[in-house]
XYZ file of C-alpha atoms in Angstrom:
484
model
C -0.581 -1.958 27.349
C 3.094 -2.031 26.625
C 3.614 -1.761 22.898
C 5.263 -4.487 20.874
C 5.722 -5.222 17.201
C 3.523 -8.283 16.886
C 0.477 -8.232 14.616
C -2.783 -6.974 16.063
C -4.925 -8.246 13.180
C -7.004 -11.378 13.929
C -6.997 -13.540 10.765
C -9.696 -15.956 11.946
C -13.394 -16.058 11.160
C -16.005 -14.917 13.663
C -17.734 -18.299 13.477
C -14.537 -20.203 14.315
C -13.791 -17.826 17.174
C -17.281 -18.048 18.692
C -17.369 -21.835 18.298
C -14.057 -22.172 20.133
C -15.132 -19.905 22.988
C -18.453 -21.728 23.298
C -16.538 -24.895 24.161
C -15.263 -23.099 27.274
C -18.651 -22.201 28.771
C -21.874 -23.977 29.651
C -23.895 -20.956 28.502
C -22.837 -21.451 24.895
C -26.264 -20.718 23.383
C -26.571 -17.411 25.258
C -23.106 -16.305 24.211
C -23.696 -17.300 20.588
C -26.928 -15.303 20.535
C -25.122 -12.341 22.067
C -22.465 -12.458 19.346
C -25.178 -12.134 16.694
C -26.749 -9.138 18.445
C -23.387 -7.461 18.899
C -22.667 -7.987 15.223
C -25.746 -5.887 14.407
C -24.559 -3.039 16.635
C -21.064 -2.966 15.130
C -22.470 -3.217 11.597
C -24.845 -0.268 11.991
C -22.077 2.014 13.272
C -19.633 1.260 10.480
C -22.311 1.272 7.776
C -22.856 4.963 8.526
C -19.134 5.675 8.261
C -18.656 3.728 5.020
C -21.639 5.569 3.529
C -19.818 8.873 4.036
C -16.630 7.432 2.569
C -18.433 6.138 -0.515
C -19.858 9.615 -1.092
C -16.344 11.030 -0.886
C -15.248 8.635 -3.627
C -17.824 9.974 -6.076
C -15.803 11.720 -8.742
C -18.764 13.680 -10.095
C -19.122 15.812 -6.987
C -17.186 18.876 -5.937
C -15.180 18.628 -2.723
C -14.180 21.485 -0.459
C -11.104 21.297 1.736
C -13.396 20.577 4.684
C -15.036 17.730 2.738
C -11.636 16.229 1.915
C -10.522 16.463 5.547
C -13.703 14.749 6.766
C -13.301 12.033 4.148
C -9.668 11.400 5.068
C -10.527 11.401 8.794
C -13.134 8.704 8.151
C -10.645 6.723 6.081
C -8.024 6.774 8.828
C -10.596 5.931 11.512
C -11.861 3.003 9.445
C -8.317 1.827 8.766
C -7.256 2.073 12.397
C -10.328 0.127 13.499
C -9.206 -2.578 11.085
C -5.682 -2.506 12.575
C -4.156 -0.680 9.579
C -1.295 1.722 10.208
C 0.080 4.608 8.183
C 3.393 3.611 6.629
C 6.260 5.411 8.349
C 8.978 7.186 6.429
C 11.690 4.790 7.638
C 9.741 1.711 6.545
C 8.978 3.377 3.218
C 12.666 3.990 2.560
C 13.540 0.399 3.504
C 10.854 -0.914 1.165
C 12.000 1.321 -1.707
C 15.609 0.159 -1.242
C 14.674 -3.500 -1.586
C 13.778 -5.697 -4.548
C 12.003 -9.000 -4.827
C 9.737 -10.137 -7.674
C 9.069 -6.634 -9.074
C 12.588 -6.070 -10.361
C 12.207 -3.221 -12.807
C 14.056 0.030 -12.065
C 11.336 2.630 -11.795
C 10.613 6.126 -10.547
C 7.283 7.528 -9.441
C 6.167 10.518 -11.493
C 5.348 12.681 -8.497
C 4.215 15.587 -10.670
C 1.139 13.571 -11.683
C -0.005 13.381 -8.048
C -1.741 16.202 -6.218
C 0.556 17.663 -3.584
C -1.895 19.903 -1.699
C -4.855 17.861 -0.411
C -2.973 15.388 1.800
C -0.487 18.040 2.903
C -3.347 20.322 3.967
C -5.013 17.431 5.787
C -1.950 16.757 7.952
C -1.554 20.475 8.615
C -5.179 20.950 9.670
C -5.770 17.696 11.534
C -2.360 16.809 13.007
C -0.557 20.162 13.210
C 1.730 19.135 10.343
C 2.893 15.968 12.105
C 2.629 12.431 10.764
C 0.414 10.093 12.869
C 2.430 6.943 12.190
C 4.842 4.732 14.100
C 8.035 6.308 12.819
C 11.248 7.766 14.108
C 10.545 11.045 12.286
C 7.391 12.943 13.410
C 7.318 15.302 10.423
C 5.313 14.395 7.330
C 7.618 12.451 4.957
C 7.887 13.516 1.341
C 5.904 10.609 -0.108
C 3.013 11.121 2.364
C 2.267 14.561 0.935
C 1.101 12.858 -2.265
C 0.319 9.256 -1.246
C -1.493 7.799 1.749
C -0.111 4.300 2.295
C -1.638 2.114 5.015
C -0.499 -1.407 5.846
C -1.730 -4.247 8.013
C -0.164 -7.509 9.103
C 3.174 -8.957 8.145
C 4.664 -12.192 6.935
C 7.627 -13.567 5.086
C 8.234 -15.110 1.709
C 11.166 -17.476 1.135
C 12.502 -18.554 -2.256
C 15.465 -20.732 -3.227
C 17.036 -20.776 -6.680
C 19.937 -19.827 -8.928
C 18.585 -16.353 -9.844
C 21.026 -16.151 -12.791
C 19.415 -13.105 -14.431
C 19.322 -11.252 -11.135
C 22.983 -12.039 -10.452
C 24.032 -10.834 -13.902
C 22.049 -7.628 -13.406
C 23.689 -7.143 -10.032
C 27.171 -7.633 -11.537
C 26.407 -5.028 -14.183
C 25.088 -2.615 -11.547
C 28.224 -3.053 -9.442
C 30.532 -2.561 -12.444
C 28.599 0.486 -13.607
C 28.624 1.954 -10.092
C 32.410 1.536 -9.907
C 32.827 3.241 -13.282
C 30.716 6.180 -12.094
C 32.666 6.438 -8.865
C 35.952 6.315 -10.758
C 34.786 9.082 -13.088
C 33.209 10.891 -10.128
C 30.069 11.495 -12.146
C 27.425 10.587 -9.580
C 26.760 8.263 -6.678
C 25.433 4.840 -7.668
C 21.675 4.453 -7.521
C 21.498 0.781 -8.325
C 23.687 -0.501 -5.546
C 21.809 0.733 -2.503
C 22.031 -1.093 0.779
C 18.934 -3.241 0.628
C 19.438 -4.535 4.130
C 17.704 -1.377 5.319
C 18.160 0.656 8.474
C 14.967 -0.429 10.233
C 15.777 -3.014 12.894
C 12.288 -4.501 12.553
C 12.822 -5.435 8.896
C 14.668 -8.716 8.512
C 15.435 -9.566 4.907
C 18.062 -11.624 3.177
C 18.344 -10.244 -0.313
C 20.615 -11.234 -3.173
C 22.791 -8.245 -2.318
C 23.080 -9.396 1.288
C 24.191 -12.893 0.260
C 26.643 -11.423 -2.268
C 28.214 -9.227 0.410
C 28.655 -12.181 2.761
C 29.904 -14.815 0.302
C 31.134 -12.840 -2.693
C 29.134 -12.274 -5.866
C 31.294 -14.475 -8.092
C 31.261 -17.268 -5.494
C 27.467 -17.544 -5.666
C 27.097 -17.036 -9.429
C 26.292 -20.706 -10.119
C 25.163 -21.571 -6.612
C 21.607 -21.891 -5.307
C 20.833 -19.335 -2.631
C 17.931 -18.592 -0.319
C 16.172 -15.232 -0.461
C 13.967 -14.030 2.399
C 11.733 -10.985 2.149
C 9.213 -9.625 4.705
C 5.728 -8.954 3.366
C 2.827 -6.643 4.063
C -0.297 -8.740 4.471
C -2.491 -5.881 3.219
C -1.627 -2.545 1.617
C -4.047 0.297 0.889
C -2.820 3.128 -1.336
C -4.842 6.331 -1.669
C -3.942 9.282 -3.859
C -5.420 12.221 -5.705
C -4.334 12.546 -9.354
C -3.168 16.056 -10.103
C -5.949 18.252 -11.376
C -5.466 19.285 -15.023
C -4.841 22.911 -15.785
C -7.960 25.030 -16.223
C -8.821 25.601 -19.896
C -7.773 28.936 -21.342
C -10.665 31.190 -22.273
C -11.073 31.892 -26.014
C -9.060 34.814 -27.357
C -10.796 37.896 -28.644
C -10.147 39.185 -32.150
C -9.088 42.715 -32.945
C -12.704 43.846 -33.323
C -13.544 42.895 -29.778
C -15.571 39.794 -30.612
C -14.653 36.193 -30.010
C -12.608 34.547 -32.708
C -14.621 32.120 -34.870
C -17.754 32.605 -32.749
C -20.820 34.683 -33.468
C -22.672 34.359 -30.152
C -21.374 36.168 -27.068
C -19.640 33.818 -24.657
C -21.129 32.774 -21.348
C -19.205 34.202 -18.372
C -16.680 31.803 -16.877
C -17.458 30.733 -13.284
C -15.291 32.257 -10.591
C -12.666 29.886 -9.271
C -12.948 28.829 -5.643
C -9.591 27.922 -4.109
C -11.304 25.685 -1.540
C -13.146 23.554 -4.103
C -11.672 20.773 -6.239
C -13.082 18.010 -8.383
C -10.144 15.640 -8.054
C -11.225 12.015 -8.151
C -9.591 10.196 -5.269
C -8.140 6.811 -6.192
C -7.869 3.963 -3.696
C -6.506 0.443 -4.214
C -6.141 -2.633 -2.030
C -3.230 -5.059 -2.431
C -2.586 -8.371 -0.663
C 0.652 -10.148 0.278
C 3.046 -7.505 -1.023
C 6.769 -8.130 -0.366
C 8.479 -5.053 1.074
C 10.824 -4.871 -1.901
C 7.856 -4.930 -4.305
C 6.039 -1.916 -2.858
C 7.031 0.126 -5.922
C 4.892 -2.206 -8.021
C 1.779 -1.026 -6.172
C 2.543 2.653 -6.693
C 0.662 4.748 -9.269
C 2.289 6.534 -12.206
C 5.411 4.396 -12.429
C 8.086 5.309 -14.970
C 9.901 2.013 -15.639
C 13.462 1.908 -16.995
C 15.382 -0.917 -18.650
C 17.197 -3.373 -16.410
C 21.021 -3.415 -16.724
C 21.111 -6.694 -18.693
C 18.501 -5.445 -21.160
C 20.320 -2.116 -21.451
C 23.518 -4.026 -22.244
C 21.650 -6.087 -24.864
C 20.324 -2.954 -26.583
C 23.787 -1.374 -26.335
C 25.321 -4.445 -27.976
C 22.792 -4.275 -30.808
C 23.610 -0.602 -31.333
C 27.342 -1.379 -31.551
C 26.654 -4.273 -33.943
C 24.514 -2.020 -36.133
C 27.211 0.638 -36.233
C 29.776 -2.015 -37.188
C 27.606 -3.296 -40.056
C 27.044 0.242 -41.333
C 30.765 1.047 -41.136
C 31.665 -2.171 -42.987
C 29.177 -1.292 -45.692
C 30.616 2.203 -46.005
C 34.132 0.754 -46.105
C 33.245 -1.647 -48.909
C 31.700 1.212 -50.895
C 34.664 3.500 -50.269
C 37.294 0.911 -51.217
C 35.383 -0.120 -54.311
C 34.752 -3.672 -53.152
C 31.019 -3.182 -53.684
C 30.169 -3.066 -57.380
C 27.430 -1.011 -58.971
C 26.430 2.538 -59.817
C 26.514 5.328 -57.277
C 22.725 5.305 -56.951
C 22.668 1.546 -56.392
C 25.370 1.788 -53.702
C 23.434 4.578 -51.973
C 20.328 2.415 -52.011
C 22.290 -0.442 -50.442
C 23.597 1.851 -47.699
C 20.121 3.215 -46.961
C 18.694 -0.321 -46.848
C 21.400 -1.471 -44.406
C 20.832 1.525 -42.135
C 17.061 1.075 -42.286
C 17.307 -2.636 -41.496
C 19.549 -2.019 -38.484
C 17.352 0.791 -37.141
C 14.243 -1.342 -37.587
C 15.835 -4.198 -35.639
C 16.789 -1.834 -32.813
C 13.334 -0.238 -32.606
C 11.640 -3.644 -32.703
C 13.874 -5.021 -29.945
C 13.249 -1.982 -27.735
C 9.496 -2.095 -28.307
C 9.395 -5.806 -27.534
C 11.192 -5.169 -24.252
C 8.744 -2.416 -23.313
C 5.805 -4.695 -24.147
C 7.357 -7.439 -22.010
C 7.827 -5.008 -19.120
C 4.234 -3.798 -19.365
C 2.917 -7.354 -19.472
C 4.968 -8.447 -16.463
C 3.915 -5.325 -14.545
C 0.260 -6.025 -15.382
C 0.639 -9.638 -14.215
C 2.206 -8.484 -10.939
C -0.659 -6.063 -10.296
C -3.247 -8.735 -11.128
C -1.664 -11.125 -8.620
C -1.687 -8.650 -5.755
C -4.487 -6.154 -6.434
C -7.795 -7.326 -4.979
C -9.995 -4.235 -5.371
C -10.074 -0.670 -6.694
C -12.370 2.207 -5.799
C -15.627 1.657 -3.901
C -15.156 -2.161 -3.698
C -12.064 -1.417 -1.581
C -14.258 0.341 0.989
C -16.722 -2.558 0.956
C -13.937 -5.066 1.642
C -12.359 -2.868 4.286
C -15.698 -2.278 6.006
C -16.330 -6.035 6.200
C -12.816 -6.586 7.564
C -13.229 -3.822 10.131
C -16.623 -5.068 11.316
C -15.239 -8.561 11.794
C -12.060 -7.317 13.492
C -14.002 -5.065 15.846
C -16.520 -7.773 16.651
C -13.820 -10.338 17.372
C -11.973 -7.972 19.703
C -15.163 -7.122 21.611
C -16.213 -10.749 21.940
C -12.828 -11.975 23.167
C -12.402 -9.229 25.774
C -15.999 -9.565 26.986
C -15.810 -13.356 27.181
C -12.828 -13.448 29.506
C -14.228 -10.708 31.748
C -17.482 -12.676 31.867
C -15.840 -16.034 32.593
C -13.156 -14.873 35.044
C -14.992 -12.031 36.762
C -13.572 -8.589 37.635
C -10.103 -8.177 36.125
C -7.644 -5.484 35.166
C -6.923 -4.669 31.541
C -3.513 -6.327 31.886
C -5.012 -9.564 33.234
C -7.616 -9.603 30.477
C -4.950 -8.952 27.848
C -2.849 -11.865 29.118
C -5.822 -14.254 29.070
C -6.919 -13.162 25.585
C -3.448 -13.601 24.087
C -2.947 -16.953 25.833
C -6.290 -18.156 24.441
C -5.385 -17.126 20.885
C -1.995 -18.834 21.153
C -3.430 -22.006 22.659
C -6.500 -22.357 20.438
C -5.286 -20.899 17.119
C -1.464 -20.974 17.417
C -1.321 -17.209 16.897
C 1.058 -14.966 18.805
C -0.706 -11.610 18.574
C -0.633 -8.287 20.370
C -4.297 -8.159 21.389
C -5.632 -4.578 21.443
C -7.305 -4.891 24.832
C -7.445 -1.147 25.578
C -9.518 -0.413 22.483
C -11.815 -3.369 23.143
C -12.423 -2.373 26.781
C -13.119 1.258 25.844
C -15.764 0.160 23.357
C -17.337 -2.349 25.757
C -17.661 0.482 28.298
C -19.246 2.690 25.602
C -21.754 -0.051 24.826
C -22.702 -0.369 28.481
C -21.604 -3.991 28.721
C -18.847 -3.488 31.296
C -17.806 -0.816 33.764
C -14.724 0.099 35.744
C -14.862 -0.373 39.485
C -14.879 2.823 41.523
C -11.778 1.745 43.390
C -8.878 0.118 41.609
C -8.248 -0.715 37.944
C -10.537 -3.691 37.546
C -13.448 -3.962 35.097
C -16.592 -6.029 35.624
C -19.598 -7.173 33.615
C -22.792 -5.126 34.068
C -24.828 -6.928 31.380
C -24.678 -10.706 31.028
C -25.410 -12.345 27.679
C -28.972 -13.080 28.822
C -29.527 -9.442 29.804
C -28.050 -8.211 26.524
C -30.117 -10.628 24.467
C -33.253 -9.403 26.238
C -32.719 -5.938 24.786
C -33.524 -4.831 21.237
C -30.361 -3.132 19.874
C -32.298 -0.967 17.389
C -34.043 0.842 20.260
C -30.837 2.411 21.518
C -28.489 2.394 18.517
C -28.708 6.185 18.317
C -27.173 6.408 21.790
C -24.215 4.124 20.967
C -20.870 5.731 20.256
C -17.898 3.540 19.352
C -14.918 5.756 20.016
């Protein structure tokens, strides 16, 4: 099928789908029974795969490079069956350059993430290329330490004054101009958030400011539009801690502070690691908020908060200088010791206020970050695999049922004709404009022995009707089924 950029994920329940299709045929009971049998077949296949993935998530076991590669292959296969895609480098950059509700300046501490396991996986399995829809085939920097998979898209729209955001933007612009004037460094806070990916359509505060002028919109309500990822899965391996140093021997040849001889240290195996893989599932993540879902974030103060702390520092210095001036000019009365105590008290009070203000800001940042994660994070660890497996089973089942139904109802048809009918049905019955993955569905229906391709031409036809399928016991031939 010709590729397009519409969603391929089917966000409808199996029951609703089957009920709607049953209204289009007189053999509704047979088709409904077939859907239940097919659900068993799909479930058995993916249960085996998810079992292997769950074992790979066990942190207590050692994993060889081959084990890691098998685990990651299963993850990608499961994700692709659920219509997830690896995040391309261009989309990643566009997401990182945007901002929405997660507005804290932050950097990912890459050194805390393992940089070998994923890199080795792409080298071994994909010849050091990146299997994602991207303009750059090489493995992007972030993908060597993070596996980010996304599914579905949407848009969030918000209207408001956004006063704090506008003030922060003004400060960023002013600071960037100062840096450019001094030729210290290029501005990092005034990136082009419009992005370079033509498929990303956002209207950020920066975009509106460029069009209308920042001061012109300062007290004006504006509309912000940000594309969203419907689902985001982030997988990473925390960096393995350094191996403990063996105890030092004393000058007499024995171990220091130990009477018994030490047990020999096990030989290190370069192909074995005990890194615990971490996996998280997020829902409805705006592109500009993707940083909020990242692990090991190092959050900095926003420009307005930095200015506030800077103002407090200047005020504290002024108070201390005034106190020193009053002591020096003799305006403050008392003994030398008493004046010293006053000076120390003033300095201590100002420092305490500064430390308290900074700590309060950090606590506020942590709390707001935690709230953001709670809103969007739906599962962590093995529960992620359980949710994904359920999603994949339903997605796969829905694709198989839709493709089979229209081949059954309309008779021998090409893949293109079936694709057109499936998409028209989804648009008419559920108001969804989707890119139906007909090629994958037809391949799997052929594997299951439900349809076959005609010897001449490109048409496919049914070789098992619902009645014939329902007359078979799936468990008798499940071992022979391969869903490619």
